mmCIF file of C-alpha atoms in Angstrom:
data_model
loop_
_atom_site.group_PDB
_atom_site.id
_atom_site.type_symbol
_atom_site.label_atom_id
_atom_site.label_comp_id
_atom_site.label_asym_id
_atom_site.label_seq_id
_atom_site.Cartn_x
_atom_site.Cartn_y
_atom_site.Cartn_z
ATOM 1 C CA LYS A 86 0.020 -0.029 -0.060
ATOM 2 C CA ASN A 87 1.393 3.345 -0.913
ATOM 3 C CA GLU A 88 2.097 5.954 1.867
ATOM 4 C CA VAL A 89 0.155 8.623 -0.146
ATOM 5 C CA GLU A 90 -3.070 7.743 -2.023
ATOM 6 C CA GLN A 91 -4.735 10.290 -4.214
ATOM 7 C CA SER A 92 -8.181 10.147 -5.932
ATOM 8 C CA PRO A 93 -9.326 10.199 -8.472
ATOM 9 C CA GLN A 94 -6.276 9.719 -10.608
ATOM 10 C CA ASN A 95 -7.839 11.379 -13.672
ATOM 11 C CA LEU A 96 -10.762 13.896 -13.640
ATOM 12 C CA THR A 97 -12.415 15.499 -16.399
ATOM 13 C CA ALA A 98 -14.668 18.522 -15.779
ATOM 14 C CA GLN A 99 -16.621 21.232 -17.466
ATOM 15 C CA GLU A 100 -15.618 24.919 -17.096
ATOM 16 C CA GLY A 101 -17.305 26.397 -14.013
ATOM 17 C CA GLU A 102 -17.604 22.970 -12.044
ATOM 18 C CA PHE A 103 -16.599 22.577 -8.549
ATOM 19 C CA ILE A 104 -13.731 20.157 -8.093
ATOM 20 C CA THR A 105 -12.524 17.961 -5.188
ATOM 21 C CA ILE A 106 -9.270 16.054 -5.067
ATOM 22 C CA ASN A 107 -8.506 13.722 -2.087
ATOM 23 C CA CYS A 108 -5.368 12.531 -0.345
ATOM 24 C CA SER A 109 -5.060 9.968 2.215
ATOM 25 C CA TYR A 110 -1.646 9.280 3.865
ATOM 26 C CA SER A 111 -0.649 6.554 6.351
ATOM 27 C CA VAL A 112 2.394 8.264 8.206
ATOM 28 C CA GLY A 113 2.302 10.902 10.763
ATOM 29 C CA ILE A 114 3.169 14.331 9.420
ATOM 30 C CA SER A 115 4.152 17.806 10.332
ATOM 31 C CA ALA A 116 2.658 19.420 7.171
ATOM 32 C CA LEU A 117 1.225 18.727 3.671
ATOM 33 C CA HIS A 118 1.832 20.523 0.497
ATOM 34 C CA TRP A 119 -0.515 20.602 -2.439
ATOM 35 C CA LEU A 120 1.596 21.032 -5.726
ATOM 36 C CA GLN A 121 0.580 21.907 -9.256
ATOM 37 C CA GLN A 122 2.525 20.688 -12.347
ATOM 38 C CA HIS A 123 1.560 22.041 -15.733
ATOM 39 C CA PRO A 124 2.363 20.124 -18.964
ATOM 40 C CA GLY A 125 5.706 21.901 -19.508
ATOM 41 C CA GLY A 126 6.716 20.213 -16.017
ATOM 42 C CA GLY A 127 7.316 23.072 -13.868
ATOM 43 C CA ILE A 128 5.962 22.696 -10.262
ATOM 44 C CA VAL A 129 4.014 25.369 -8.337
ATOM 45 C CA SER A 130 3.644 25.008 -4.570
ATOM 46 C CA LEU A 131 -0.088 26.040 -4.020
ATOM 47 C CA PHE A 132 -0.412 25.323 -0.341
ATOM 48 C CA MET A 133 1.480 23.964 2.608
ATOM 49 C CA LEU A 134 -0.792 23.481 5.682
ATOM 50 C CA SER A 135 -0.667 21.600 8.886
ATOM 51 C CA SER A 136 -4.151 22.056 10.188
ATOM 52 C CA GLY A 137 -7.515 23.251 9.319
ATOM 53 C CA LYS A 138 -8.065 25.246 5.964
ATOM 54 C CA LYS A 139 -6.433 27.530 3.758
ATOM 55 C CA LYS A 140 -7.838 29.401 0.902
ATOM 56 C CA HIS A 141 -5.983 31.291 -2.112
ATOM 57 C CA GLY A 142 -8.305 32.584 -4.812
ATOM 58 C CA ARG A 143 -10.282 29.959 -6.073
ATOM 59 C CA LEU A 144 -8.511 27.269 -4.281
ATOM 60 C CA ILE A 145 -9.227 25.791 -1.089
ATOM 61 C CA ALA A 146 -7.200 23.208 0.962
ATOM 62 C CA THR A 147 -8.270 21.412 4.027
ATOM 63 C CA ILE A 148 -6.618 18.811 6.217
ATOM 64 C CA ASN A 149 -7.682 16.597 8.941
ATOM 65 C CA ILE A 150 -4.562 15.275 10.835
ATOM 66 C CA GLN A 151 -6.324 12.958 12.963
ATOM 67 C CA GLU A 152 -7.959 11.183 9.973
ATOM 68 C CA LYS A 153 -4.684 11.553 7.850
ATOM 69 C CA HIS A 154 -6.727 13.085 5.006
ATOM 70 C CA SER A 155 -6.451 16.217 2.829
ATOM 71 C CA SER A 156 -8.623 17.598 0.060
ATOM 72 C CA LEU A 157 -8.100 20.213 -2.572
ATOM 73 C CA HIS A 158 -11.006 22.064 -3.872
ATOM 74 C CA ILE A 159 -11.167 24.330 -7.042
ATOM 75 C CA THR A 160 -14.254 26.435 -7.286
ATOM 76 C CA ALA A 161 -15.620 27.844 -10.676
ATOM 77 C CA SER A 162 -12.939 25.679 -12.507
ATOM 78 C CA HIS A 163 -11.314 26.952 -15.731
ATOM 79 C CA PRO A 164 -9.349 25.510 -18.508
ATOM 80 C CA ARG A 165 -6.169 26.896 -17.334
ATOM 81 C CA ASP A 166 -6.690 24.924 -14.150
ATOM 82 C CA SER A 167 -5.834 21.871 -16.284
ATOM 83 C CA ALA A 168 -2.674 20.356 -14.773
ATOM 84 C CA VAL A 169 -1.428 17.626 -12.541
ATOM 85 C CA TYR A 170 -2.062 18.175 -8.820
ATOM 86 C CA ILE A 171 0.166 16.375 -6.436
ATOM 87 C CA CYS A 172 -0.355 15.833 -2.757
ATOM 88 C CA ALA A 173 3.009 15.736 -0.787
ATOM 89 C CA PRO A 174 2.827 15.040 3.156
ATOM 90 C CA ARG A 175 5.933 15.947 4.879
ATOM 91 C CA ALA A 176 6.840 13.566 7.617
ATOM 92 C CA SER A 177 9.939 15.005 9.314
ATOM 93 C CA GLY A 178 12.330 17.547 8.512
ATOM 94 C CA SER A 179 11.829 18.784 4.989
ATOM 95 C CA ARG A 180 11.478 15.520 3.225
ATOM 96 C CA LEU A 181 8.339 15.059 1.087
ATOM 97 C CA THR A 182 6.603 12.006 0.129
ATOM 98 C CA PHE A 183 4.642 12.411 -3.176
ATOM 99 C CA GLY A 184 1.264 11.035 -4.339
ATOM 100 C CA GLU A 185 0.820 9.731 -7.875
ATOM 101 C CA GLY A 186 -0.967 12.952 -8.799
ATOM 102 C CA THR A 187 -4.166 13.774 -10.286
ATOM 103 C CA GLN A 188 -4.561 14.706 -13.790
ATOM 104 C CA LEU A 189 -7.252 17.251 -14.134
ATOM 105 C CA THR A 190 -8.675 18.365 -17.410
ATOM 106 C CA VAL A 191 -11.069 21.385 -17.583
ATOM 107 C CA ASN A 192 -13.172 21.645 -20.929
ATOM 108 C CA PRO A 193 -14.443 24.813 -21.953
ATOM 109 C CA GLY B 166 9.090 35.929 -2.974
ATOM 110 C CA ALA B 167 10.671 32.431 -2.850
ATOM 111 C CA VAL B 168 11.705 31.891 -6.407
ATOM 112 C CA VAL B 169 13.964 29.208 -7.488
ATOM 113 C CA SER B 170 15.375 29.028 -10.901
ATOM 114 C CA GLN B 171 17.181 26.324 -12.780
ATOM 115 C CA HIS B 172 19.490 26.329 -15.806
ATOM 116 C CA PRO B 173 19.442 25.059 -18.434
ATOM 117 C CA SER B 174 15.799 24.273 -18.922
ATOM 118 C CA TRP B 175 16.449 21.538 -21.378
ATOM 119 C CA VAL B 176 19.709 20.095 -22.570
ATOM 120 C CA ILE B 177 20.600 17.407 -25.188
ATOM 121 C CA CYS B 178 23.985 15.811 -25.017
ATOM 122 C CA LYS B 179 25.786 12.720 -26.510
ATOM 123 C CA SER B 180 26.285 9.519 -24.429
ATOM 124 C CA GLY B 181 29.398 9.699 -22.277
ATOM 125 C CA THR B 182 29.535 13.383 -21.792
ATOM 126 C CA SER B 183 28.747 15.160 -18.544
ATOM 127 C CA VAL B 184 26.083 17.691 -17.894
ATOM 128 C CA LYS B 185 25.744 20.333 -15.183
ATOM 129 C CA ILE B 186 22.492 21.622 -14.167
ATOM 130 C CA GLU B 187 22.280 24.665 -11.795
ATOM 131 C CA CYS B 188 19.732 25.435 -9.099
ATOM 132 C CA ARG B 189 19.492 28.819 -7.638
ATOM 133 C CA SER B 190 17.296 30.450 -4.843
ATOM 134 C CA LEU B 191 16.826 33.870 -6.112
ATOM 135 C CA ASP B 192 15.456 35.983 -3.213
ATOM 136 C CA PHE B 193 16.220 33.785 -0.065
ATOM 137 C CA GLN B 194 19.051 31.791 1.379
ATOM 138 C CA ALA B 195 18.205 28.045 0.955
ATOM 139 C CA THR B 196 19.666 26.098 3.774
ATOM 140 C CA THR B 197 18.678 22.857 2.161
ATOM 141 C CA MET B 198 18.183 21.970 -1.530
ATOM 142 C CA PHE B 199 16.718 18.720 -2.916
ATOM 143 C CA TRP B 200 17.163 17.184 -6.320
ATOM 144 C CA TYR B 201 14.345 15.174 -7.892
ATOM 145 C CA ARG B 202 14.061 13.022 -11.134
ATOM 146 C CA GLN B 203 10.791 12.332 -12.830
ATOM 147 C CA PHE B 204 10.218 9.951 -15.423
ATOM 148 C CA PRO B 205 7.214 10.315 -17.867
ATOM 149 C CA LYS B 206 3.835 9.581 -16.135
ATOM 150 C CA GLN B 207 5.458 9.029 -12.726
ATOM 151 C CA SER B 208 5.895 10.800 -9.512
ATOM 152 C CA LEU B 209 8.965 12.593 -8.388
ATOM 153 C CA MET B 210 11.786 10.720 -6.852
ATOM 154 C CA LEU B 211 14.112 12.263 -4.503
ATOM 155 C CA MET B 212 17.697 11.647 -5.473
ATOM 156 C CA ALA B 213 19.529 13.551 -2.829
ATOM 157 C CA THR B 214 19.316 16.222 -0.122
ATOM 158 C CA SER B 215 22.182 18.838 0.325
ATOM 159 C CA ASN B 216 22.789 21.286 3.076
ATOM 160 C CA GLU B 217 25.073 24.190 2.272
ATOM 161 C CA GLY B 218 28.676 23.497 2.835
ATOM 162 C CA SER B 219 28.217 19.794 3.654
ATOM 163 C CA LYS B 220 28.042 16.583 1.502
ATOM 164 C CA ALA B 221 24.893 15.678 -0.096
ATOM 165 C CA THR B 222 22.764 12.717 1.320
ATOM 166 C CA TYR B 223 21.909 10.440 -1.376
ATOM 167 C CA GLU B 224 18.725 8.163 -1.540
ATOM 168 C CA GLN B 225 19.277 4.469 -1.988
ATOM 169 C CA GLY B 226 20.011 3.333 -5.251
ATOM 170 C CA VAL B 227 21.279 6.751 -6.397
ATOM 171 C CA GLU B 228 24.948 6.494 -7.438
ATOM 172 C CA LYS B 229 26.749 9.410 -5.857
ATOM 173 C CA ASP B 230 29.701 9.096 -8.250
ATOM 174 C CA LYS B 231 27.477 9.434 -11.162
ATOM 175 C CA PHE B 232 25.360 12.174 -9.804
ATOM 176 C CA LEU B 233 27.731 14.758 -8.337
ATOM 177 C CA ILE B 234 26.016 17.480 -6.097
ATOM 178 C CA ASN B 235 27.567 20.528 -4.968
ATOM 179 C CA HIS B 236 25.862 23.154 -2.481
ATOM 180 C CA ALA B 237 28.732 25.638 -2.285
ATOM 181 C CA SER B 238 26.558 28.633 -1.315
ATOM 182 C CA LEU B 239 23.274 29.307 0.205
ATOM 183 C CA THR B 240 21.853 30.355 -3.083
ATOM 184 C CA LEU B 241 23.525 27.647 -5.490
ATOM 185 C CA SER B 242 23.311 23.975 -5.882
ATOM 186 C CA THR B 243 24.702 22.116 -8.792
ATOM 187 C CA LEU B 244 23.889 18.651 -10.141
ATOM 188 C CA THR B 245 26.377 17.060 -12.486
ATOM 189 C CA VAL B 246 25.386 13.954 -14.518
ATOM 190 C CA THR B 247 28.773 12.410 -15.182
ATOM 191 C CA SER B 248 29.153 9.978 -18.321
ATOM 192 C CA ALA B 249 25.557 10.357 -19.076
ATOM 193 C CA HIS B 250 23.758 7.510 -20.963
ATOM 194 C CA PRO B 251 20.286 7.328 -22.501
ATOM 195 C CA GLU B 252 18.678 5.841 -19.533
ATOM 196 C CA ASP B 253 19.690 9.043 -17.725
ATOM 197 C CA SER B 254 17.317 11.113 -19.773
ATOM 198 C CA SER B 255 14.618 12.316 -17.581
ATOM 199 C CA PHE B 256 13.179 15.443 -15.894
ATOM 200 C CA TYR B 257 15.407 16.970 -13.183
ATOM 201 C CA ILE B 258 13.826 19.390 -10.582
ATOM 202 C CA CYS B 259 15.378 20.983 -7.688
ATOM 203 C CA SER B 260 13.588 22.539 -4.635
ATOM 204 C CA ALA B 261 15.011 24.657 -1.886
ATOM 205 C CA SER B 262 13.799 25.285 1.541
ATOM 206 C CA GLY B 263 14.832 27.845 4.217
ATOM 207 C CA ALA B 264 12.805 30.959 3.181
ATOM 208 C CA GLY B 265 11.875 32.810 6.369
ATOM 209 C CA GLY B 266 13.083 29.933 8.427
ATOM 210 C CA SER B 267 10.552 27.768 6.973
ATOM 211 C CA ASN B 268 10.746 24.092 5.924
ATOM 212 C CA GLU B 269 8.281 24.853 2.972
ATOM 213 C CA GLN B 270 9.925 23.655 -0.332
ATOM 214 C CA PHE B 271 9.935 25.883 -3.267
ATOM 215 C CA PHE B 272 10.457 24.306 -6.766
ATOM 216 C CA GLY B 273 12.547 25.078 -9.797
ATOM 217 C CA PRO B 274 10.983 24.807 -13.359
ATOM 218 C CA GLY B 275 12.996 21.745 -13.983
ATOM 219 C CA THR B 276 15.555 20.662 -16.579
ATOM 220 C CA ARG B 277 14.917 18.147 -19.279
ATOM 221 C CA LEU B 278 17.832 16.169 -20.113
ATOM 222 C CA THR B 279 17.922 14.016 -23.409
ATOM 223 C CA VAL B 280 21.000 11.758 -23.850
ATOM 224 C CA LEU B 281 21.451 10.426 -27.374
#
């Protein structure tokens, strides 16, 4: 069993839809990153959170440390949101463990 | 803030040659830098962790003599792929942490290496 499980693996949505990507992990963590990787390969750190909820524009990330679960939500999705979203818990120090990623495609 | 750059963004080289990739933190001092490799359709794989002024810590299975890492300053780390072979073709990404005393990692744009 992978230490980090993301679902779904692939997600296709229509522009404007509300999107949720889930992440479950099996180890104790100090924080969790949500990353965005565009087709060109570059990675952007969207959030780092260790409790509760964070919001940035149309993106919302939540985490439940007790349940070892985090979610990334995108409101009013747009084709430019199409990318791979990666959940990356941090167990200790700075070391990250990466999920397999969720490929999101938003159609106009 | 917290911008990390990589150079070059892509490189094509002949088998047997060495390739150096630079990773720079542009607006903060990076106490720790990380080097990752990513094959198509796969997740990032940590290759090594380097702290400024000390030897890099390599992950199991990563040949330290093949992938030379230098972290000579708080804003620059280099990865040299020595005697590159086609199987070394991959996407190499660095990240850096230390901005504002935080452990948050900021990622570079990556370098695509193709070995012919």
